[in-house]
PDB file of N, CA and C in Angstrom:
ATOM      1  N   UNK P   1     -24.926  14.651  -9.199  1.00  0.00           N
ATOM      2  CA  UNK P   1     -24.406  14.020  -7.988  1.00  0.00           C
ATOM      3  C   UNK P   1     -25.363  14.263  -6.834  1.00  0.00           C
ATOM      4  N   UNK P   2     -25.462  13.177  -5.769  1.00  0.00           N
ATOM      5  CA  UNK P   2     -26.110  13.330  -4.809  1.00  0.00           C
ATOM      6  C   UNK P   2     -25.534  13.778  -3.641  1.00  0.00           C
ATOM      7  N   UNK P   3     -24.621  14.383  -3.736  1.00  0.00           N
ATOM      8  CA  UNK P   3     -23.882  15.008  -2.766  1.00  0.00           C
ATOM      9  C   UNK P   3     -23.517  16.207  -2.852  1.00  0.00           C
ATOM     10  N   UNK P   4     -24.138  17.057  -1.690  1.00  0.00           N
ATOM     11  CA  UNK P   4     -24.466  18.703  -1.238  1.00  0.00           C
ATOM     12  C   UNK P   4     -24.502  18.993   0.270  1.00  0.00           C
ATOM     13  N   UNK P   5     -24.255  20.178   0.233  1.00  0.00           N
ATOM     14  CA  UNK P   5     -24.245  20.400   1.843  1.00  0.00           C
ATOM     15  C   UNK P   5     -25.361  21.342   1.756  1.00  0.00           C
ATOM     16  N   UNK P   6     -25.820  20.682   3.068  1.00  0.00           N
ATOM     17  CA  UNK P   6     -26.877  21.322   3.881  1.00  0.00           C
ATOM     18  C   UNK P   6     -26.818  22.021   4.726  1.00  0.00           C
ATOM     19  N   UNK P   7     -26.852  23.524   4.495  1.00  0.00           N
ATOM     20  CA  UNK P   7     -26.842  24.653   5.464  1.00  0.00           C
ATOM     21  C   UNK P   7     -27.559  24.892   7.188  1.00  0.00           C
ATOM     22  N   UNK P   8     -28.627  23.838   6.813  1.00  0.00           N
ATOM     23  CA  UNK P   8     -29.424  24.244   7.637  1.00  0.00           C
ATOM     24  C   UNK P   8     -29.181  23.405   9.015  1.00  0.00           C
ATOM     25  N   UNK P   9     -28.636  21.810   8.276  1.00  0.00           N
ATOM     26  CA  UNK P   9     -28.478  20.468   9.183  1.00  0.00           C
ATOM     27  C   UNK P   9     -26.596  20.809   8.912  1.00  0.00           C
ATOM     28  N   UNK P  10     -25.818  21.230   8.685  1.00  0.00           N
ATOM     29  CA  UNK P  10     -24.792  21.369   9.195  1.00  0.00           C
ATOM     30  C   UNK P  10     -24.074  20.600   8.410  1.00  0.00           C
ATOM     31  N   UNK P  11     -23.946  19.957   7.904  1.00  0.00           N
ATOM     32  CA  UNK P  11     -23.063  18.509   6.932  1.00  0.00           C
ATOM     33  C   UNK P  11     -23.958  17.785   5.801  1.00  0.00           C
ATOM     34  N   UNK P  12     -23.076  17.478   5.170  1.00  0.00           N
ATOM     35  CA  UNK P  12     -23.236  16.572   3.347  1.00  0.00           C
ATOM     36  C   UNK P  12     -24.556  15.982   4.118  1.00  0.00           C
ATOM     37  N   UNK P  13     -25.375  16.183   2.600  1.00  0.00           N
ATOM     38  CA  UNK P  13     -26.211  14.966   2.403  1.00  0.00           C
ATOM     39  C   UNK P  13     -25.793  14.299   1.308  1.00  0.00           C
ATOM     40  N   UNK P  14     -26.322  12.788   1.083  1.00  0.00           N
ATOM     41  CA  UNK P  14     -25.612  12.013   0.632  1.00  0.00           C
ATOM     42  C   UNK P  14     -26.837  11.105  -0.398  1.00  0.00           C
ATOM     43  N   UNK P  15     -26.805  10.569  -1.557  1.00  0.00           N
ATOM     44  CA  UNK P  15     -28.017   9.766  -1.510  1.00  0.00           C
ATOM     45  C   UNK P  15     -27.570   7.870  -1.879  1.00  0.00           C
ATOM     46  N   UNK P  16     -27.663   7.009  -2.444  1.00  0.00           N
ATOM     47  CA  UNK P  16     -27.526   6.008  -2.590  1.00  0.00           C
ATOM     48  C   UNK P  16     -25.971   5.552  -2.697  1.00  0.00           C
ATOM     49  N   UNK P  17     -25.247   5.142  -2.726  1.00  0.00           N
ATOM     50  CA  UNK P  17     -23.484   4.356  -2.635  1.00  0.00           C
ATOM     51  C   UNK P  17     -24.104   3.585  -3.436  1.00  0.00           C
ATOM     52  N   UNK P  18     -22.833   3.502  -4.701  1.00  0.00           N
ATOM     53  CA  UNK P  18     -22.263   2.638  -5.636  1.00  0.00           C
ATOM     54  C   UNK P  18     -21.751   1.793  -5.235  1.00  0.00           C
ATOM     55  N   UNK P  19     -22.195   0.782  -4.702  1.00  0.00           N
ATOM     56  CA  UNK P  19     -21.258  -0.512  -3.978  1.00  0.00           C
ATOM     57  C   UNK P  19     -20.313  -1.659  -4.690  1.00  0.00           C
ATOM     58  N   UNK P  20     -20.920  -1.327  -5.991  1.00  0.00           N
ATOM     59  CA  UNK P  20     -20.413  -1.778  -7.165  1.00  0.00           C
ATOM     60  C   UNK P  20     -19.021  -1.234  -7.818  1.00  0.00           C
ATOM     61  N   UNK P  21     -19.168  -0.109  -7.187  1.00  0.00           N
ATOM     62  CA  UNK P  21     -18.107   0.799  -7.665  1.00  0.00           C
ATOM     63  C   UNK P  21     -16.916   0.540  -6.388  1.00  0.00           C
ATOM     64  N   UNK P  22     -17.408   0.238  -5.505  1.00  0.00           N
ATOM     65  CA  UNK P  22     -16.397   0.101  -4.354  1.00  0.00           C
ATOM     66  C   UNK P  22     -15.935  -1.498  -4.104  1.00  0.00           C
ATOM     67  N   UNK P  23     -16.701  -2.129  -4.818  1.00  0.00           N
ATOM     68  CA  UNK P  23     -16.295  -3.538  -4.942  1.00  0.00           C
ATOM     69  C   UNK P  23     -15.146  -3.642  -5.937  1.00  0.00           C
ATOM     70  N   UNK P  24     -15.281  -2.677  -7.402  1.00  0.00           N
ATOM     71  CA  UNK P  24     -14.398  -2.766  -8.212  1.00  0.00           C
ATOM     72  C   UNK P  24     -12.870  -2.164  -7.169  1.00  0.00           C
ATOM     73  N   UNK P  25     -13.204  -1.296  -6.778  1.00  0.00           N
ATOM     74  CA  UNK P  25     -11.751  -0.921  -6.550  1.00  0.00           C
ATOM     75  C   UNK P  25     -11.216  -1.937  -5.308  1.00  0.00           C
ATOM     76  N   UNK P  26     -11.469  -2.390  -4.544  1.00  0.00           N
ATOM     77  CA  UNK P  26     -11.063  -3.159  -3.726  1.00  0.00           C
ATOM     78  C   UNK P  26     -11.013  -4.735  -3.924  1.00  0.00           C
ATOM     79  N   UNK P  27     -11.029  -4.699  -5.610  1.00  0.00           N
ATOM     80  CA  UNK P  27     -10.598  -5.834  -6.127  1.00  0.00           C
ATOM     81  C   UNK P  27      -8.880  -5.408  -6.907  1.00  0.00           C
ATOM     82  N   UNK P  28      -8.947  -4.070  -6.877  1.00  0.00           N
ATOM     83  CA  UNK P  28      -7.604  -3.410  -8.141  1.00  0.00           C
ATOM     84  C   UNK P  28      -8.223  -2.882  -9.307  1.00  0.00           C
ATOM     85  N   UNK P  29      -9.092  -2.640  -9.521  1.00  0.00           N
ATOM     86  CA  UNK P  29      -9.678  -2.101 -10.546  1.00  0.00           C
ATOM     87  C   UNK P  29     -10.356  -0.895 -10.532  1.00  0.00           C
ATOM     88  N   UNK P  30      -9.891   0.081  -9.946  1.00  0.00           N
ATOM     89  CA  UNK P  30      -9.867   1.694  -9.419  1.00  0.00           C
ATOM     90  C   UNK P  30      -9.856   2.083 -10.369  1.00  0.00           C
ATOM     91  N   UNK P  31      -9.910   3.735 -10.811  1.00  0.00           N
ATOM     92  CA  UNK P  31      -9.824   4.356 -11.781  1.00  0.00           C
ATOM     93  C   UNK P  31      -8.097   4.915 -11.481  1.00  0.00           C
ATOM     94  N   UNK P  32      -7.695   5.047 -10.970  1.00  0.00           N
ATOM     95  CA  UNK P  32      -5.923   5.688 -10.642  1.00  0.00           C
ATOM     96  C   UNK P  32      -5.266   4.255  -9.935  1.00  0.00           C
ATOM     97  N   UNK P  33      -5.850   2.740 -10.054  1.00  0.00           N
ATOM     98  CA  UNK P  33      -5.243   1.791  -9.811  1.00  0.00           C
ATOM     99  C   UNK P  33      -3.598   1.648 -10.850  1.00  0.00           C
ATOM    100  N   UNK P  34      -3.940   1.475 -11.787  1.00  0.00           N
ATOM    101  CA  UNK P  34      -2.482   1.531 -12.502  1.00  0.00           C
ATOM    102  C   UNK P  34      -2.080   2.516 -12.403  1.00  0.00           C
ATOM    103  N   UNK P  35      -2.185   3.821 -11.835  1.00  0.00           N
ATOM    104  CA  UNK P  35      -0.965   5.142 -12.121  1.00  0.00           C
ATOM    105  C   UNK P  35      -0.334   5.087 -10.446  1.00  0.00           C
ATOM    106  N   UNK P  36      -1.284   3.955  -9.523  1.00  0.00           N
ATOM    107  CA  UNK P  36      -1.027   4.096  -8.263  1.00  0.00           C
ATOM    108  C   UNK P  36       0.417   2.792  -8.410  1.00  0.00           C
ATOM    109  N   UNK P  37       0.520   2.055  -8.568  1.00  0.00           N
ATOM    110  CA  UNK P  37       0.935   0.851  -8.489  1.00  0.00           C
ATOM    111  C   UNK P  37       2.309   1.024  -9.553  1.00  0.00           C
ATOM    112  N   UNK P  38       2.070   2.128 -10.824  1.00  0.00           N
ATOM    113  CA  UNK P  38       3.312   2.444 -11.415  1.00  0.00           C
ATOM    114  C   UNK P  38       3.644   3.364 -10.097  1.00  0.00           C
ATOM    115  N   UNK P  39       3.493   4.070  -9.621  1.00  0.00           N
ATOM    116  CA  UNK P  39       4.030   4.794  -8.749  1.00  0.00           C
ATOM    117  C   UNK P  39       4.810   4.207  -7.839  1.00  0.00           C
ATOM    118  N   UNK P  40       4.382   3.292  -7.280  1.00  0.00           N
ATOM    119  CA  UNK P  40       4.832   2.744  -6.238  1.00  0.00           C
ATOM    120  C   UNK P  40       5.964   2.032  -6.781  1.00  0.00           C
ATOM    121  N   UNK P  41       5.853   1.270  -7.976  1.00  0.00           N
ATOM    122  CA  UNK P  41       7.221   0.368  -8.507  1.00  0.00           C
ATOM    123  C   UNK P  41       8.249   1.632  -8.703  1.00  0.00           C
ATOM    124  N   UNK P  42       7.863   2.733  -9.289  1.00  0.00           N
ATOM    125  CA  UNK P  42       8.794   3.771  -9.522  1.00  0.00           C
ATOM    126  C   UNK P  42       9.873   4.489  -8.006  1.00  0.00           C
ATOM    127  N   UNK P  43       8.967   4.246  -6.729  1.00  0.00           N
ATOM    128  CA  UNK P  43       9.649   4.583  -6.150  1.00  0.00           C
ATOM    129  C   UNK P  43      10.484   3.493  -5.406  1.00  0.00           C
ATOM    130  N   UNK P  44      10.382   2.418  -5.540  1.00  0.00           N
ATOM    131  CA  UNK P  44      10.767   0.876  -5.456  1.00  0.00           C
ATOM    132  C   UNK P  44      12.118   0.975  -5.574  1.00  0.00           C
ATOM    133  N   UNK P  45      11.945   0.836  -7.331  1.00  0.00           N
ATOM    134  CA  UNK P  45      12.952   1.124  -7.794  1.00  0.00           C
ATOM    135  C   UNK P  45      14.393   2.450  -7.659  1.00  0.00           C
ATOM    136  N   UNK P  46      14.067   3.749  -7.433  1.00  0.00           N
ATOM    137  CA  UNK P  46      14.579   4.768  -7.279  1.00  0.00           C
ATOM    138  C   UNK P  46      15.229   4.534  -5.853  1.00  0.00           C
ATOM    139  N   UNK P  47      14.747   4.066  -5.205  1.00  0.00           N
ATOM    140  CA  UNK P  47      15.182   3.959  -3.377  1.00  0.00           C
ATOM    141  C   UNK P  47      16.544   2.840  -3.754  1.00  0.00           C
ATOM    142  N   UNK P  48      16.501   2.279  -4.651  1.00  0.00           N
ATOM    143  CA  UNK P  48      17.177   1.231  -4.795  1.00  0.00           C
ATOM    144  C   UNK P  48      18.949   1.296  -3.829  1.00  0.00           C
ATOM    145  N   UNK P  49      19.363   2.346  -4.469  1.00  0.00           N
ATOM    146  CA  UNK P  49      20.739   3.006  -4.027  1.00  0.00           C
ATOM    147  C   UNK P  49      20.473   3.569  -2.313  1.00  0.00           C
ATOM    148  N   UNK P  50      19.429   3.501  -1.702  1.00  0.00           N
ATOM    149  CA  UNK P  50      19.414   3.432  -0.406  1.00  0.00           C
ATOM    150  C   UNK P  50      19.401   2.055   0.507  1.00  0.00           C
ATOM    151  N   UNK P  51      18.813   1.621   0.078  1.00  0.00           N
ATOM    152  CA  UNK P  51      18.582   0.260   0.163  1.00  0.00           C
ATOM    153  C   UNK P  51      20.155  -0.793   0.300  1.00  0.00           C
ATOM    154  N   UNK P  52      20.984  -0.371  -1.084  1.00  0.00           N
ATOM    155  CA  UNK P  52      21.718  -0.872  -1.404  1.00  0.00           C
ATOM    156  C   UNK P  52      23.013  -0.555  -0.019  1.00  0.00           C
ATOM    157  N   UNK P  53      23.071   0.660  -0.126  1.00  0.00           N
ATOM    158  CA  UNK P  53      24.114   1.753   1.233  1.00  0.00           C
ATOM    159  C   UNK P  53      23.550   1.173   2.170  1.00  0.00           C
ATOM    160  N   UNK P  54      22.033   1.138   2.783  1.00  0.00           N
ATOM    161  CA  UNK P  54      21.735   0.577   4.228  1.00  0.00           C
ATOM    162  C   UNK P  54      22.473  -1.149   4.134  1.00  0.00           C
ATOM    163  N   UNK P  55      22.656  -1.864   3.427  1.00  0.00           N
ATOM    164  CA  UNK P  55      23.252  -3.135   3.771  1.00  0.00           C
ATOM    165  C   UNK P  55      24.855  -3.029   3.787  1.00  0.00           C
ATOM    166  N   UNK P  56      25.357  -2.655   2.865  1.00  0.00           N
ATOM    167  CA  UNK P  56      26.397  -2.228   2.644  1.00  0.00           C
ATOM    168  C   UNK P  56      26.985  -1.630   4.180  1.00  0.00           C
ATOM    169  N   UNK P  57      26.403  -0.799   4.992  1.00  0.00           N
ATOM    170  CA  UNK P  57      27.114  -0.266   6.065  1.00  0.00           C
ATOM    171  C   UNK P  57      26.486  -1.553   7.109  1.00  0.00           C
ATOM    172  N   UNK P  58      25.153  -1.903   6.613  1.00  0.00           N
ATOM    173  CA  UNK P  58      25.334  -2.953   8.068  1.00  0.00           C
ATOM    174  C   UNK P  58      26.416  -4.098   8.064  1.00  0.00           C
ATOM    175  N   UNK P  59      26.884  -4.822   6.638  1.00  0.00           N
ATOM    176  CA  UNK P  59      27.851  -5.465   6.408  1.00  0.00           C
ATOM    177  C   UNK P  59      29.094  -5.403   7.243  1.00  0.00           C
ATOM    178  N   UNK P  60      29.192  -3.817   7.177  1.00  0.00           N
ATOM    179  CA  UNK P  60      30.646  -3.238   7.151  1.00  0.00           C
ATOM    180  C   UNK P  60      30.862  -3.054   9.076  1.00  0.00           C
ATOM    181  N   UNK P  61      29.383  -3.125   9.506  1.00  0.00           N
ATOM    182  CA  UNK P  61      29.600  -2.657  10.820  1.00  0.00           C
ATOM    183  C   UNK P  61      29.899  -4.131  11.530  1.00  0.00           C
ATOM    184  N   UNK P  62      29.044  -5.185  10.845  1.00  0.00           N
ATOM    185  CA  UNK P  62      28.787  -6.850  11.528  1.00  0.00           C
ATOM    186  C   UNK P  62      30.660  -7.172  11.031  1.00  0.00           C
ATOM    187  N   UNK P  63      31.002  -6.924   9.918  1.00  0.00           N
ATOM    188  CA  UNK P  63      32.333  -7.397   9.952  1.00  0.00           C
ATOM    189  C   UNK P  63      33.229  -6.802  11.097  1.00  0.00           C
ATOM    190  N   UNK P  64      33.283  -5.663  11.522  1.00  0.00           N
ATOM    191  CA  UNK P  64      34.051  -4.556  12.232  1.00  0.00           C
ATOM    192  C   UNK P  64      33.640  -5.382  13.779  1.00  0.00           C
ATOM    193  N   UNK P  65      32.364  -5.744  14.166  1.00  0.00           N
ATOM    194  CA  UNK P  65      31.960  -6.315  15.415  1.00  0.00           C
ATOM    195  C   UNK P  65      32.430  -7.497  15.508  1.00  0.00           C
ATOM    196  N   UNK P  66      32.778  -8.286  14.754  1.00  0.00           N
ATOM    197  CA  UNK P  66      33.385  -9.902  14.679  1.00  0.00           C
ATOM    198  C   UNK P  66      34.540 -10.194  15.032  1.00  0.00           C
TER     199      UNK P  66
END
């Protein structure tokens, strides 16, 4: 890897970027792209029963205001 810190200059040196590599992921094609995106449906899903209660009481409050 081209990346080390330099004692002397204070911060990382760095040498060439994979731009190729940063093109892939900002198309979806990351290396933790699918464990990111199951994640996210997983918590989607799980919130569900909050989701469900937040309408449920706004229902209950718009009927009560009418």
């Amino acid at each position: 890897s081209d990346l080390h810190w330099d004692a002397a200059a204070g911060h990382y040196r760095f040498g060439e970027i994979d731009w190729s590599e940063l093109h892939e992921v900002i198309k979806g094609r990351g290396q933790c792209n699918h464990e990111r995106l199951q994640a996210k449906r997983r918590a989607w899903e799980d919130g569900a029963w909050v989701r469900d209660g937040a309408m449920a009481h706004a229902a209950k409050n718009a009927a009560s205001a009418a």
